[in-house]
Amino acid sequence: MRTKFGSVVYRADRKSYRAKYTYRGEIITKTFKDQLSAQAWLNNERSRVEADKAGITKWTSPTERKRQKTAIERRRVLFCDYVMEEFAPTWLEYAADGSELAAGSKRKHREYLSHLSHADFWKYPLTGITTEDINRWLSNLDNFNGGATPRKKTFQLLKAIYAKAVAEGAVTKSPVTMKAPAVPKSRQAQIPPATAEELQTIYANMPSTTRIAVWLGAILDLRIGEVVSLQVQDWNPKTQTLRVCHSADEHGGLKATKTATSNTTQPVPPQLGKLISEACNGKQPTDFIVTCANGSRITPNRLRDHFNTAKVKAGRPDLHFHTLRATSITAAVATGASLKDTMVWGRHADAQTSIERYQRASGTERMREIANGIESNLMGHEATEEELEEAIRATKKRLEELEAQLAALRHQNR
């Protein structure tokens, strides 16, 4: 049906009516289910065109009108509504790769979201928040009682929210243009790694069913949750490898490792392999390698208690079980491990963690060893009387240890 203004055409193939008109070189169309609705729309468009010709109101295409309407609606959207309706539902439950977050990570995400909800701009329009608003918020974060890490994580949450808003066209650009708040190095990160002698003392002073945990942490770089979750079936004595595929959840059950990179198969050196085989002897495949004295599964907290009691006897009350990971990295660097080796061995999810661990392990003391070695090679060195006496004492001690090992081995082979 043609009219003085445009047309309405029935499309039998789609069982619909298409209204159409041309104005200012643009062909404007819209499809409807019935003829009356199509004609009503066409009449409304004719009124807009006539108003434009009369200089009353400026004509814009339906597409441009929709774009303007959307922009107005977006300006009315509050930041809090966008966060809770568009961002939080996914962010609170899932990681960037689509995998479901662990219970602990979900709890942390809720914590960071709660911190953000106390910002002055929480109920501002999404498009109305300025860089100045965020800078004022950051200055108040100096008194934030949640700690340096939650402060930085909350800022990163804000940045991620605006990154999504920009990508979706909800805002034209992000007001989050500043750097994230700095996080000072934790006290735990400054704890010196354990020495071989200290580890031996800790090992000797732990119960027989849990002492192997010391070497699993210090040699294989395992976290305490991974240690208590190792099962007999994870140990392959033929290939001398240990599969690390679980950690401990907060209810005592098994969960996935902390990160995807943590899930791996570690090569096991011979002495530790012998200890693991002894710990697995007589057990079923699904039994745990590190256990309580009665053979039941041990929790991370209980194992930590065993470790904490023994570390005092080693004269290292400052140690944490997690320090054993730094001990492992330090020993790896001492054997010549590169930064790339450290990243693989440490199973870190991000390179920055490996870089920090590597730099620390190859720091001042390592540089002093290198300097001393260069000097010795280039200048030579005449030992002092004290140095010779100390070398003799160390040699005698080492000789006694070797004789004791030899005697024990001969007794074992009789």
XYZ file of C-alpha atoms in Angstrom:
414
model
C 0.000 0.000 0.000
C 1.499 3.288 -1.121
C 0.585 6.631 0.460
C 1.626 10.236 -0.125
C 4.370 9.609 2.401
C 6.192 6.300 2.140
C 4.678 2.842 1.825
C 3.587 -0.221 3.787
C 4.316 -3.536 2.054
C 3.186 -6.986 3.179
C 5.985 -9.600 3.049
C 4.385 -12.998 2.626
C 7.653 -14.889 3.140
C 8.008 -13.417 6.647
C 4.316 -12.750 7.349
C 5.095 -9.178 8.325
C 4.603 -5.563 7.142
C 7.489 -3.315 6.225
C 7.021 0.423 6.481
C 9.368 2.500 4.334
C 10.086 6.124 3.441
C 12.976 8.183 2.065
C 14.183 11.494 3.449
C 17.372 13.449 2.926
C 18.839 10.632 0.885
C 18.286 8.026 3.620
C 16.007 5.033 3.190
C 14.237 4.412 6.486
C 12.489 1.072 7.101
C 10.931 -0.802 9.988
C 9.110 -4.138 10.170
C 5.881 -4.836 12.086
C 3.609 -7.811 12.690
C 0.433 -5.976 11.646
C -0.519 -3.298 9.118
C -2.037 -0.837 11.627
C 1.186 -0.632 13.670
C 3.220 -0.118 10.481
C 0.890 2.682 9.302
C 0.894 4.347 12.735
C 4.717 4.409 12.755
C 4.790 5.820 9.247
C 2.350 8.589 10.245
C 4.538 9.458 13.236
C 7.600 9.646 11.001
C 5.761 11.900 8.582
C 5.033 14.306 11.452
C 8.747 14.408 12.308
C 9.676 15.126 8.680
C 7.066 17.899 8.379
C 8.286 19.468 11.649
C 11.820 19.448 10.282
C 10.764 21.070 7.002
C 8.915 23.745 8.982
C 12.005 24.437 11.092
C 10.238 23.415 14.313
C 12.398 20.435 15.349
C 15.400 18.840 13.725
C 14.833 15.452 12.111
C 17.118 12.544 12.991
C 16.962 8.948 11.818
C 15.413 6.275 14.076
C 18.895 4.767 14.524
C 20.314 8.070 15.755
C 17.282 8.591 18.023
C 17.851 5.183 19.594
C 21.525 5.957 20.068
C 20.673 9.238 21.818
C 18.082 7.544 24.006
C 20.588 4.856 25.024
C 23.165 7.514 25.866
C 20.648 9.337 28.081
C 19.717 6.089 29.833
C 23.379 5.289 30.418
C 23.970 8.688 31.978
C 21.215 7.856 34.420
C 22.731 4.477 35.412
C 24.295 4.634 38.848
C 27.763 3.221 39.397
C 26.467 0.911 42.142
C 23.726 -0.469 39.876
C 26.146 -1.135 37.031
C 28.569 -2.897 39.377
C 25.976 -5.091 41.066
C 23.925 -5.893 37.961
C 26.467 -6.008 35.139
C 29.882 -6.696 36.698
C 29.649 -8.416 40.074
C 27.505 -11.490 39.214
C 30.270 -12.923 37.011
C 33.293 -11.470 38.814
C 32.246 -12.859 42.200
C 32.016 -16.415 40.896
C 34.390 -16.891 37.977
C 38.002 -16.196 37.010
C 39.042 -14.432 33.797
C 39.494 -17.804 32.041
C 35.916 -18.844 32.864
C 36.808 -21.339 35.609
C 34.933 -21.152 38.886
C 36.782 -19.421 41.685
C 37.856 -21.327 44.782
C 35.917 -20.635 47.975
C 38.760 -18.553 49.396
C 38.972 -16.422 46.249
C 35.206 -15.851 46.287
C 35.469 -14.680 49.873
C 38.259 -12.249 48.948
C 36.273 -10.885 46.002
C 33.300 -10.211 48.286
C 35.664 -8.420 50.668
C 37.059 -6.151 47.929
C 33.568 -5.386 46.636
C 32.494 -4.451 50.159
C 35.430 -2.043 50.445
C 34.513 -0.418 47.119
C 30.880 0.002 48.197
C 32.056 2.444 50.895
C 33.495 4.859 48.311
C 31.853 8.308 48.191
C 31.072 7.830 44.491
C 29.336 4.461 44.982
C 25.932 6.005 44.154
C 27.174 8.522 41.575
C 26.123 8.094 37.924
C 28.479 5.735 36.121
C 29.335 8.434 33.574
C 29.622 11.155 36.225
C 32.596 9.855 38.212
C 35.745 11.845 37.504
C 39.457 11.247 37.957
C 39.340 13.835 40.745
C 36.672 11.770 42.559
C 38.898 8.721 42.395
C 41.980 10.636 43.523
C 40.071 11.873 46.597
C 39.020 8.299 47.299
C 42.617 7.110 46.968
C 43.833 9.773 49.378
C 41.334 8.501 51.952
C 42.596 4.968 51.363
C 45.798 5.981 53.146
C 43.818 5.404 56.336
C 42.309 2.179 55.039
C 42.429 -0.412 57.823
C 42.146 -3.442 55.576
C 45.833 -3.544 54.713
C 47.977 -2.683 51.697
C 47.016 -5.679 49.569
C 43.205 -5.306 49.928
C 43.653 -1.590 49.185
C 45.418 -2.381 45.913
C 42.968 -5.157 45.015
C 40.012 -2.819 45.578
C 41.599 -0.263 43.252
C 42.187 -2.973 40.628
C 38.523 -3.935 40.951
C 37.497 -0.344 40.171
C 39.814 -0.318 37.171
C 38.366 -3.600 35.875
C 34.814 -2.276 36.225
C 35.570 0.725 34.040
C 37.478 -1.400 31.537
C 34.294 -3.430 31.059
C 32.152 -0.278 30.885
C 34.389 1.203 28.169
C 34.399 -2.055 26.186
C 30.593 -2.165 26.294
C 30.187 1.496 25.398
C 28.593 2.365 28.721
C 31.196 5.157 29.112
C 33.431 6.743 26.503
C 36.609 6.535 28.572
C 37.733 5.394 31.991
C 38.417 7.939 34.748
C 40.848 5.450 36.321
C 44.051 6.802 34.838
C 46.386 6.658 37.842
C 48.700 3.890 39.023
C 47.572 1.368 41.606
C 48.566 2.016 45.247
C 51.955 0.501 46.048
C 52.157 -2.597 48.220
C 55.189 -2.762 50.520
C 56.994 -6.058 50.722
C 55.475 -8.289 53.373
C 57.404 -9.149 56.500
C 57.164 -12.805 55.585
C 58.902 -12.095 52.281
C 61.881 -10.687 54.218
C 62.423 -13.820 56.340
C 65.772 -15.446 55.458
C 65.465 -18.940 53.962
C 66.306 -21.934 56.134
C 69.766 -23.455 56.010
C 70.453 -27.146 55.426
C 71.392 -27.606 59.101
C 68.183 -25.905 60.274
C 66.080 -28.089 58.000
C 67.747 -31.222 59.336
C 66.965 -30.128 62.899
C 63.339 -29.346 62.053
C 63.000 -32.701 60.295
C 64.455 -34.565 63.288
C 62.060 -32.856 65.714
C 58.830 -33.510 63.832
C 56.678 -36.661 64.204
C 57.641 -39.518 61.919
C 54.414 -39.290 59.903
C 54.775 -35.595 59.095
C 58.511 -34.873 58.991
C 58.759 -35.613 55.269
C 56.723 -32.444 54.761
C 59.890 -30.439 55.440
C 61.586 -31.829 52.327
C 58.428 -31.725 50.229
C 58.328 -27.993 50.888
C 62.052 -27.188 50.780
C 63.041 -29.452 47.881
C 59.908 -29.710 45.735
C 58.636 -26.193 46.506
C 55.170 -27.404 47.590
C 52.638 -25.347 49.529
C 51.316 -26.736 52.798
C 47.852 -27.346 51.309
C 49.445 -29.336 48.487
C 51.564 -31.346 50.928
C 48.631 -32.553 53.042
C 46.683 -33.431 49.870
C 49.289 -35.746 48.323
C 47.990 -39.288 47.883
C 49.877 -42.528 47.377
C 48.584 -42.709 43.810
C 50.318 -39.392 43.075
C 53.725 -41.029 43.577
C 55.285 -42.935 40.681
C 58.339 -44.839 41.954
C 59.225 -46.058 38.442
C 59.612 -42.567 36.972
C 60.515 -41.001 40.329
C 57.908 -38.277 39.864
C 55.234 -36.810 42.114
C 51.982 -35.466 40.698
C 50.738 -32.245 42.320
C 47.072 -31.846 41.443
C 45.216 -30.994 44.659
C 45.231 -28.637 47.602
C 43.212 -28.557 50.830
C 39.949 -26.632 51.085
C 38.699 -24.931 54.239
C 36.482 -27.897 55.111
C 39.241 -30.508 55.010
C 38.429 -31.806 51.536
C 40.351 -31.739 48.272
C 40.228 -28.838 45.846
C 42.157 -27.705 42.786
C 45.633 -26.268 43.207
C 45.996 -22.521 43.779
C 46.625 -21.823 40.092
C 46.649 -23.802 36.856
C 50.444 -23.538 36.759
C 50.618 -25.180 40.204
C 49.141 -28.363 38.752
C 52.187 -30.273 37.566
C 54.361 -33.360 37.938
C 57.581 -32.761 39.848
C 60.765 -34.816 39.372
C 61.924 -36.247 42.703
C 65.613 -36.681 43.612
C 66.690 -40.117 44.942
C 66.924 -39.516 48.702
C 63.536 -37.843 48.868
C 62.135 -40.536 46.579
C 63.221 -43.156 49.096
C 61.479 -41.287 51.922
C 58.274 -40.965 49.883
C 58.287 -44.691 49.076
C 58.713 -45.470 52.778
C 55.797 -43.149 53.643
C 53.627 -44.907 51.008
C 54.534 -48.426 52.109
C 51.482 -50.468 53.123
C 48.976 -47.802 52.138
C 46.135 -47.808 49.619
C 46.304 -45.620 46.460
C 43.877 -43.043 47.859
C 45.563 -42.867 51.284
C 47.508 -39.718 52.065
C 51.303 -39.612 52.180
C 51.564 -37.164 55.091
C 49.212 -38.116 57.914
C 48.469 -37.862 61.598
C 50.070 -40.445 63.885
C 47.000 -42.708 63.579
C 47.125 -42.620 59.777
C 44.197 -40.231 59.321
C 44.395 -37.211 57.069
C 46.138 -34.227 58.609
C 44.937 -30.645 58.172
C 47.207 -27.763 57.145
C 46.808 -26.170 60.583
C 47.791 -29.354 62.393
C 50.838 -29.837 60.182
C 51.730 -26.206 60.756
C 51.637 -26.859 64.508
C 54.145 -29.703 64.094
C 56.401 -27.474 62.008
C 56.160 -24.521 64.401
C 57.171 -26.649 67.380
C 60.204 -28.030 65.562
C 61.361 -24.699 64.114
C 61.865 -23.289 67.613
C 64.240 -26.144 68.407
C 66.166 -25.235 65.264
C 66.541 -21.688 66.535
C 64.304 -20.300 63.754
C 61.052 -19.168 65.406
C 60.657 -16.649 62.557
C 60.171 -19.320 59.898
C 56.839 -20.031 58.220
C 56.127 -23.239 56.337
C 55.732 -21.059 53.259
C 59.336 -19.882 53.746
C 60.347 -23.332 52.546
C 59.290 -22.271 49.040
C 61.738 -19.369 49.223
C 64.320 -21.830 50.556
C 63.751 -24.054 47.521
C 64.115 -21.158 45.084
C 67.266 -19.949 46.842
C 68.811 -23.419 46.628
C 67.810 -23.663 42.954
C 69.504 -20.360 42.121
C 72.611 -21.503 44.030
C 72.795 -24.536 41.721
C 72.729 -22.223 38.682
C 68.997 -22.058 37.906
C 68.074 -19.253 35.513
C 65.107 -16.924 35.895
C 63.174 -19.057 33.401
C 64.027 -22.179 35.417
C 62.836 -20.414 38.563
C 59.507 -19.549 36.952
C 58.896 -23.171 35.963
C 60.110 -24.651 39.240
C 58.241 -22.155 41.403
C 54.971 -22.745 39.489
C 54.094 -19.083 39.834
C 50.983 -17.786 38.095
C 52.678 -14.489 37.193
C 56.207 -13.644 36.159
C 56.548 -10.819 38.686
C 56.461 -13.264 41.604
C 59.239 -15.327 40.052
C 61.303 -12.231 39.312
C 61.045 -11.058 42.929
C 61.928 -14.499 44.281
C 64.805 -14.850 41.831
C 66.204 -11.409 42.559
C 66.050 -12.059 46.281
C 67.751 -15.452 45.966
C 70.468 -14.020 43.732
C 70.899 -10.899 45.852
C 73.628 -9.531 48.087
C 74.992 -12.769 49.560
C 75.086 -14.447 46.168
C 76.837 -11.426 44.694
C 79.397 -11.562 47.515
C 80.073 -15.232 46.770
C 80.619 -14.384 43.111
C 82.913 -11.470 43.993
C 84.963 -13.657 46.335
C 85.208 -16.344 43.672
C 86.411 -13.878 41.042
C 88.981 -12.464 43.423
C 90.254 -15.932 44.276
C 90.622 -16.849 40.608
C 92.300 -13.631 39.567
C 94.336 -12.619 42.598
C 94.886 -15.870 44.425
C 94.482 -16.082 48.185
C 96.815 -17.013 51.001
C 94.766 -18.572 53.786
C 95.089 -17.142 57.293
C 95.729 -19.287 60.370
C 92.098 -18.878 61.463
C 90.813 -19.906 58.039
C 92.996 -22.994 58.000
C 91.841 -24.020 61.483
C 88.212 -23.551 60.471
C 88.772 -25.577 57.295
C 90.341 -28.392 59.343
C 87.411 -28.420 61.773
C 84.925 -28.507 58.897
C 86.833 -31.289 57.171
C 86.985 -33.392 60.376
C 83.276 -32.897 60.927
C 82.501 -33.904 57.366
C 84.780 -36.940 57.705
C 82.923 -38.043 60.837
C 79.604 -37.691 59.027
C 80.838 -39.763 56.086
C 82.215 -42.488 58.387
C 78.889 -42.634 60.235
C 76.982 -42.934 56.947
C 79.324 -45.672 55.769
C 78.923 -47.599 59.022
C 75.141 -47.302 58.835
C 75.132 -48.471 55.217
C 77.324 -51.509 56.036
C 75.069 -52.394 58.960
C 71.991 -52.126 56.728
C 73.503 -54.416 54.082
C 74.449 -57.214 56.499
